[in-house]
Short mmCIF file of C-alpha atoms and ligand atoms in Angstrom, two decimals:
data_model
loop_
_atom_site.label_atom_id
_atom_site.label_comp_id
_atom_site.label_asym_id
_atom_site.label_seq_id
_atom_site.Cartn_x
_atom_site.Cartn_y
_atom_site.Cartn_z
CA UNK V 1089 133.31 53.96 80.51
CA UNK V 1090 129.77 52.10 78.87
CA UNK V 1091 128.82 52.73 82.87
CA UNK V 1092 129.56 56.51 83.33
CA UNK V 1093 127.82 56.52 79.40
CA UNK V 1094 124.82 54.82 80.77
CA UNK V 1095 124.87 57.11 84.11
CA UNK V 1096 125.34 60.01 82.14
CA UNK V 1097 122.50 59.32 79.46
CA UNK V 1098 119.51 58.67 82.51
CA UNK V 1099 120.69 62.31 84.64
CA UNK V 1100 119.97 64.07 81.45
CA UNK V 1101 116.74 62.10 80.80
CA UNK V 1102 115.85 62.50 84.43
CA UNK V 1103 116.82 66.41 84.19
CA UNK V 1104 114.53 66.68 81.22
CA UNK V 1105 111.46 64.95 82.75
CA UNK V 1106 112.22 67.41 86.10
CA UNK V 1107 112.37 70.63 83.62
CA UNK V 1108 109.10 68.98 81.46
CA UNK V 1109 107.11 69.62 84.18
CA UNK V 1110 104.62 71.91 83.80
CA UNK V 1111 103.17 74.22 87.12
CA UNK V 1112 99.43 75.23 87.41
CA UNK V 1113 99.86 78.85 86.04
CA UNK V 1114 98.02 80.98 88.01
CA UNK V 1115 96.58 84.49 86.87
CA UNK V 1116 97.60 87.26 89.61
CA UNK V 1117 94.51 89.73 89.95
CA UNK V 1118 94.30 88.76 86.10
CA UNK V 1119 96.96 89.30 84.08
CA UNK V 1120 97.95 92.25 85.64
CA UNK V 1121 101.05 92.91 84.37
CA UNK V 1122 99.23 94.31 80.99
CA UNK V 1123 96.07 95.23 82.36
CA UNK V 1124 94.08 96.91 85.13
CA UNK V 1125 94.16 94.40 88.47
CA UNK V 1126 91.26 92.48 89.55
CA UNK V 1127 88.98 94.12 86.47
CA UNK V 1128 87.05 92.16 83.96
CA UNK V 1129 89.20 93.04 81.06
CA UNK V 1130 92.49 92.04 83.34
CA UNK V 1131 90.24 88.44 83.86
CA UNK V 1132 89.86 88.23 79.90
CA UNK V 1133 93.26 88.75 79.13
CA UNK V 1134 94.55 85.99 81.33
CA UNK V 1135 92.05 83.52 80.05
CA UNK V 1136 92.91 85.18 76.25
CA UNK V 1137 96.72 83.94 77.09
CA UNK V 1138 95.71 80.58 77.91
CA UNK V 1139 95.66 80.79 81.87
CA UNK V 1140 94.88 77.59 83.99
CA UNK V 1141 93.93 80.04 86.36
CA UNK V 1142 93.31 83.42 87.27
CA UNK V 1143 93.49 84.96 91.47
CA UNK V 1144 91.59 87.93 92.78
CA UNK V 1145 91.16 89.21 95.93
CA UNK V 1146 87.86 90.10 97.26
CA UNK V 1147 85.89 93.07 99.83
CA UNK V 1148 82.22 93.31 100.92
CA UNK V 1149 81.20 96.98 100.51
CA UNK V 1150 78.73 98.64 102.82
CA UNK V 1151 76.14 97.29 101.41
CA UNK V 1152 76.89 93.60 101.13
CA UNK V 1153 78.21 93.09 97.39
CA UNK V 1154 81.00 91.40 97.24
CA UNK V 1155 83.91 93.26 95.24
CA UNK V 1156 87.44 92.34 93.48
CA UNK V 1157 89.80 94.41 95.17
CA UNK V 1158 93.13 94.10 96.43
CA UNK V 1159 93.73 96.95 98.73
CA UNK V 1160 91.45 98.14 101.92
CA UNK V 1161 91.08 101.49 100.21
CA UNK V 1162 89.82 102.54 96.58
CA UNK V 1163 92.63 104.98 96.44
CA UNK V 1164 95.98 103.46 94.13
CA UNK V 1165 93.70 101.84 91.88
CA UNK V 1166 90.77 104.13 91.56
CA UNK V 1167 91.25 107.77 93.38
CA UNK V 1168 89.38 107.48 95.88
CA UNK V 1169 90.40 107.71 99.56
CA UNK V 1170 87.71 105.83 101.11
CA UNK V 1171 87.56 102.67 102.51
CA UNK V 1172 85.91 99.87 100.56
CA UNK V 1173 83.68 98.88 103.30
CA UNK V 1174 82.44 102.34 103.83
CA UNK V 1175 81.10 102.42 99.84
CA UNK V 1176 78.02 101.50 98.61
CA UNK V 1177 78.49 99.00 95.64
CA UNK V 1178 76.81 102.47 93.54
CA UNK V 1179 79.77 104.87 95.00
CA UNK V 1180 82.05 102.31 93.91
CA UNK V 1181 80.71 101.31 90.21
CA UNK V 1182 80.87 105.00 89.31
CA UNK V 1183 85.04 104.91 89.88
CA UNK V 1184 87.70 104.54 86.96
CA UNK V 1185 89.63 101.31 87.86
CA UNK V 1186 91.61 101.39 84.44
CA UNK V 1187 92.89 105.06 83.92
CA UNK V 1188 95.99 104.48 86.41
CA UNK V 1189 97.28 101.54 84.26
CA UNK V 1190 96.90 102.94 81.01
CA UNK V 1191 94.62 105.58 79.14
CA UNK V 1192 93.62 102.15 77.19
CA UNK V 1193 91.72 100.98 79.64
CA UNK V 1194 89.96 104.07 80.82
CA UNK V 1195 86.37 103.12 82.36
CA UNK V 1196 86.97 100.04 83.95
CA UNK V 1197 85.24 99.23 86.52
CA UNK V 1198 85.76 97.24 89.37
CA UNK V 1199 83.79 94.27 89.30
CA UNK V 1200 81.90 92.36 91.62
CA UNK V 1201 82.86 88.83 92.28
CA UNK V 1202 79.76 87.24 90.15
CA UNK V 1203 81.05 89.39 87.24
CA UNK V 1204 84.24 87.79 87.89
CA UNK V 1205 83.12 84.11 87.90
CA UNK V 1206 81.10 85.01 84.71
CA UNK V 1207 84.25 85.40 82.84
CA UNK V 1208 85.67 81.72 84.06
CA UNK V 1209 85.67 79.54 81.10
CA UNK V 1210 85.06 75.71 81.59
CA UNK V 1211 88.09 74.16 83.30
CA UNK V 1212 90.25 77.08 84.29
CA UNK V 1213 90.35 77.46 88.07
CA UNK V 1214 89.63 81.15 90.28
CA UNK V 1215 91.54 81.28 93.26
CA UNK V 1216 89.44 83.20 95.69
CA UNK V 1217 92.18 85.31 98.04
CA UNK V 1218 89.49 86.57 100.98
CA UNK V 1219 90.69 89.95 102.06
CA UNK V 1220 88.18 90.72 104.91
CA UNK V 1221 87.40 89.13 107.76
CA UNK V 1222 85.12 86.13 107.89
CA UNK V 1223 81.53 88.45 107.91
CA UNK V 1224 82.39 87.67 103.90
CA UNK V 1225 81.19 84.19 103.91
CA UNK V 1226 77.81 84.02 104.18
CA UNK V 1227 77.62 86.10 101.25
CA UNK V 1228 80.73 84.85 99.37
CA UNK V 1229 78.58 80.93 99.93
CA UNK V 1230 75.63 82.55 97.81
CA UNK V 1231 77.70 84.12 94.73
CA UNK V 1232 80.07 80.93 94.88
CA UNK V 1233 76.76 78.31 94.57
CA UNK V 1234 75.16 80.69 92.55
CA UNK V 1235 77.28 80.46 90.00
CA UNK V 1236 77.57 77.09 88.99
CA UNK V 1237 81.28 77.12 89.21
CA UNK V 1238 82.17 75.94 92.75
CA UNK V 1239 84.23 72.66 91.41
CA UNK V 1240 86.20 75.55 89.97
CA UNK V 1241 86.68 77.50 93.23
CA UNK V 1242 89.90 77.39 94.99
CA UNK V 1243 89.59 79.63 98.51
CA UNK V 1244 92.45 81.29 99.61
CA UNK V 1245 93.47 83.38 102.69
CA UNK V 1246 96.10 84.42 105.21
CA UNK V 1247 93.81 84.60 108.25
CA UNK V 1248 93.44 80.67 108.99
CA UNK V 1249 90.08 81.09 110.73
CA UNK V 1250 88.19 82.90 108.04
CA UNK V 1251 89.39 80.48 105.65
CA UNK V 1252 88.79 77.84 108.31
CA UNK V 1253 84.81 79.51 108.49
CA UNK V 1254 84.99 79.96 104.20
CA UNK V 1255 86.01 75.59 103.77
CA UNK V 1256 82.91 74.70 106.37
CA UNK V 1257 80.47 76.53 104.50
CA UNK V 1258 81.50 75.89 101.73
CA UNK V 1259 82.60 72.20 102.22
CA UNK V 1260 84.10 70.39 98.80
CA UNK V 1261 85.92 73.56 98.00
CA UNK V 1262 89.36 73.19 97.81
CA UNK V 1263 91.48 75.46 100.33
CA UNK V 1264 94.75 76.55 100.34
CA UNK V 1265 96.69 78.55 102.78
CA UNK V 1266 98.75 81.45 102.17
CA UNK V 1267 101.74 82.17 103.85
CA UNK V 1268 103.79 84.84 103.70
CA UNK V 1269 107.61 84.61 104.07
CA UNK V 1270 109.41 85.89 107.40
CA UNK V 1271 111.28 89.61 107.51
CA UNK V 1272 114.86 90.21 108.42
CA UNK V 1273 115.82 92.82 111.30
CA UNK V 1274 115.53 95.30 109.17
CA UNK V 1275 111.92 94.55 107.77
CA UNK V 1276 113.04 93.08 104.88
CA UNK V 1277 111.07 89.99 103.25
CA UNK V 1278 112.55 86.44 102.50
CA UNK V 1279 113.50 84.38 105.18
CA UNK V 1280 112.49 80.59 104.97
CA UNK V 1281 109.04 79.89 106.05
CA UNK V 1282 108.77 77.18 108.90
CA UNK V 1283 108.06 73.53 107.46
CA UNK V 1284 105.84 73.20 110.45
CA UNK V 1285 102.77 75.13 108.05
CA UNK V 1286 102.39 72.38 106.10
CA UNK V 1287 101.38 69.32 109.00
CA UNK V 1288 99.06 72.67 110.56
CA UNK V 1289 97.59 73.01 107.06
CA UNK V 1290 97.15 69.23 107.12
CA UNK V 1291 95.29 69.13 110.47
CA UNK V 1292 93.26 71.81 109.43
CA UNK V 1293 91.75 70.04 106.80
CA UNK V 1294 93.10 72.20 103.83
CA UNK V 1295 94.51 71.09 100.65
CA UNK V 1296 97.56 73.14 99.91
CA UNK V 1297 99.78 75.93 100.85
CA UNK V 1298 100.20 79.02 98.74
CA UNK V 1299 103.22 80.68 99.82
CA UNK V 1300 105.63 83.86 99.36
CA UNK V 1301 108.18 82.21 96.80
CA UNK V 1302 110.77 84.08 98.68
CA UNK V 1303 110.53 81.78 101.75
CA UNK V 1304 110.63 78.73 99.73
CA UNK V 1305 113.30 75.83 100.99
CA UNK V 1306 113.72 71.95 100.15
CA UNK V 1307 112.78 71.44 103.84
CA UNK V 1308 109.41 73.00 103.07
CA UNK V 1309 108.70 71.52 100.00
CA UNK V 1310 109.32 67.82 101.70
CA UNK V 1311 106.70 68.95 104.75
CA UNK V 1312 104.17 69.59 102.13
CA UNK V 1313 104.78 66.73 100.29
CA UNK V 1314 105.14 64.53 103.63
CA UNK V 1315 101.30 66.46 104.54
CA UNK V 1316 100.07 65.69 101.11
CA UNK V 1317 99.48 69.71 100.84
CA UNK V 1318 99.76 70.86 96.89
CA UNK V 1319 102.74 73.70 97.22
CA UNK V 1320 102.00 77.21 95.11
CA UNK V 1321 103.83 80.36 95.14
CA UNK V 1322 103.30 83.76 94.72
CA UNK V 1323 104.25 86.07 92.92
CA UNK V 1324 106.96 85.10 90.32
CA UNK V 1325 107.22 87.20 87.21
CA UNK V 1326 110.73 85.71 86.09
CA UNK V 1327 110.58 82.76 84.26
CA UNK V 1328 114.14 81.59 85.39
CA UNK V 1329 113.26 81.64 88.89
CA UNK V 1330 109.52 80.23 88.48
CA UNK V 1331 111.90 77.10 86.89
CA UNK V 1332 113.77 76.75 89.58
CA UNK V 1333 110.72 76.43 91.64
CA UNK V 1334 109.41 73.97 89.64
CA UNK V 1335 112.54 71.72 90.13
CA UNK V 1336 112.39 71.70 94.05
CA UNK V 1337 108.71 70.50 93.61
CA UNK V 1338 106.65 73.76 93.62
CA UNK V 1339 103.38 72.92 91.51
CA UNK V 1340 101.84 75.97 91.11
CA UNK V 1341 102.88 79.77 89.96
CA UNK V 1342 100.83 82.47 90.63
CA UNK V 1343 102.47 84.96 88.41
CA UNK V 1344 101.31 89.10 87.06
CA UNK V 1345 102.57 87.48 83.72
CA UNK V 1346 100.53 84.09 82.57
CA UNK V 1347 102.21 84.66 78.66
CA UNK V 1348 105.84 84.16 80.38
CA UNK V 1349 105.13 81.49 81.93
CA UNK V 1350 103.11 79.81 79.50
CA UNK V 1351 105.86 80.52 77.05
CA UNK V 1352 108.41 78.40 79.58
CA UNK V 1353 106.65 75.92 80.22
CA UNK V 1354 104.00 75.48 77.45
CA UNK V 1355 100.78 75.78 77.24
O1 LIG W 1107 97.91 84.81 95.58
C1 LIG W 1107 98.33 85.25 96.82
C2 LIG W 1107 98.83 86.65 96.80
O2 LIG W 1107 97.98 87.42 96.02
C3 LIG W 1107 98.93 87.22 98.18
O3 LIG W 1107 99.45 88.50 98.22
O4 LIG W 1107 99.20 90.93 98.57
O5 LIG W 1107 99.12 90.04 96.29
O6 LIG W 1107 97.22 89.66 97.85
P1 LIG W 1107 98.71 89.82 97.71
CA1 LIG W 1108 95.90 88.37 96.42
#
């Protein structure tokens, strides 16, 4: 009985040191879920709430500037059907980036990326997600050293040779791959992603995957950790969920809601 007592007592210690761990929490596009994505005041917010992190995705325009932008096109987040790499960065600062979220935040602009890293305090981390193709770099390189702030740089991107042509010109900078999880016949996301990501991420030199949260499985989580590649996810939004994560050895949520999390797990 003073055994199974004993046994008993360390599973719930061990439980609560598993649940006391506490993820990188990473801003999506800024804390998106209240404000406008990828614009300054969405970047503010997130660092407001107590962040460790904030992720936006960036564009080069026409004329070379380098934007925050998630989608190819200015259209869901700003009106305009055009292409971002058919604007000049003057076309694009006159557009409303804040009206479709909320009347609030009417006049927002979207930002360029050195606005972006003006707003990163001391210590919080911007993941860089690299939307184009790798004719980004040589100016992305310039804004990044420019700044100050590379130690506080993390580059992300699907496409492993831009991100492979981002980490050598940038060298130092951590990288992490993203991954996106498999479809079912019929299109749908969230089949396991294949462990064998994590020893390619390994011989590519990168430091991490960052990876659909849907395809998540033990059998991935031991790869990384076998590759010594940090695991992050994307995009979790439930705090039940971003806990379970946590537990199989995911160390980093990039979430639309940094005030959830934070509230799980503590700031
Ligand atoms: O942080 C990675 C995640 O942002 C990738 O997906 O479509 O939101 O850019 P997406
Ligand atoms: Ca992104």
């Amino acid at each position: 009985m003073r055994m199974l007592i004993l046994f008993l007592t360390a599973v719930v210690a061990l439980s609560g040191c598993v649940k006391g761990r506490r993820p990188e929490i990473i801003a999506h596009r800024g804390a998106s879920a209240v404000a406008p994505e990828n614009t300054i005041a969405a970047y503010r917010l997130a660092w407001e709430m107590g962040a460790d992190g904030a992720e936006t995705d960036v564009h080069l325009t026409k004329d070379g500037k380098v934007v925050a932008l998630h989608d190819k096109t200015t259209k869901r987040t700003a009106g305009l059907d055009r292409a971002i790499k058919d604007l000049t960065w003057d076309e694009v600062r006159a557009l409303d980036a804040g009206s479709w979220k909320s009347p609030k935040y009417a006049g927002e602009k979207i930002p360029s990326l050195a606005e972006v890293l003006e707003t990163l305090p001391p210590g919080k981390k911007l993941y860089l997600e690299i939307k184009s193709t790798k004719e980004i770099v040589p100016f992305l390189k310039t804004i990044v050293e420019e700044s100050g702030k590379r130690k506080q740089v993390v580059l992300i991107a699907f496409d492993k040779k831009t991100l492979l042509a981002a980490k050598a010109a940038l060298p130092g900078v951590h990288t992490k791959w993203l991954i996106d999880s498999p479809r079912d016949a019929k299109g749908k996301r969230g089949l396991a992603i294949d462990p064998a990501f994590a020893a390619q991420a390994k011989a590519a030199g990168f430091d991490g995957l960052n990876v659909s949260h849907l395809g998540v499985t033990p059998e991935l989580v031991k790869a990384a950790n076998d590759a010594g590649q940090e695991l992050h996810v994307w995009t979790v939004d439930n705090p039940q969920r971003a806990r379970l994560l946590v537990e199989m050895g995911v160390v980093g949520i990039t979430t639309n809601a940094p005030d959830v999390m934070l509230k799980e797990f503590g700031r």
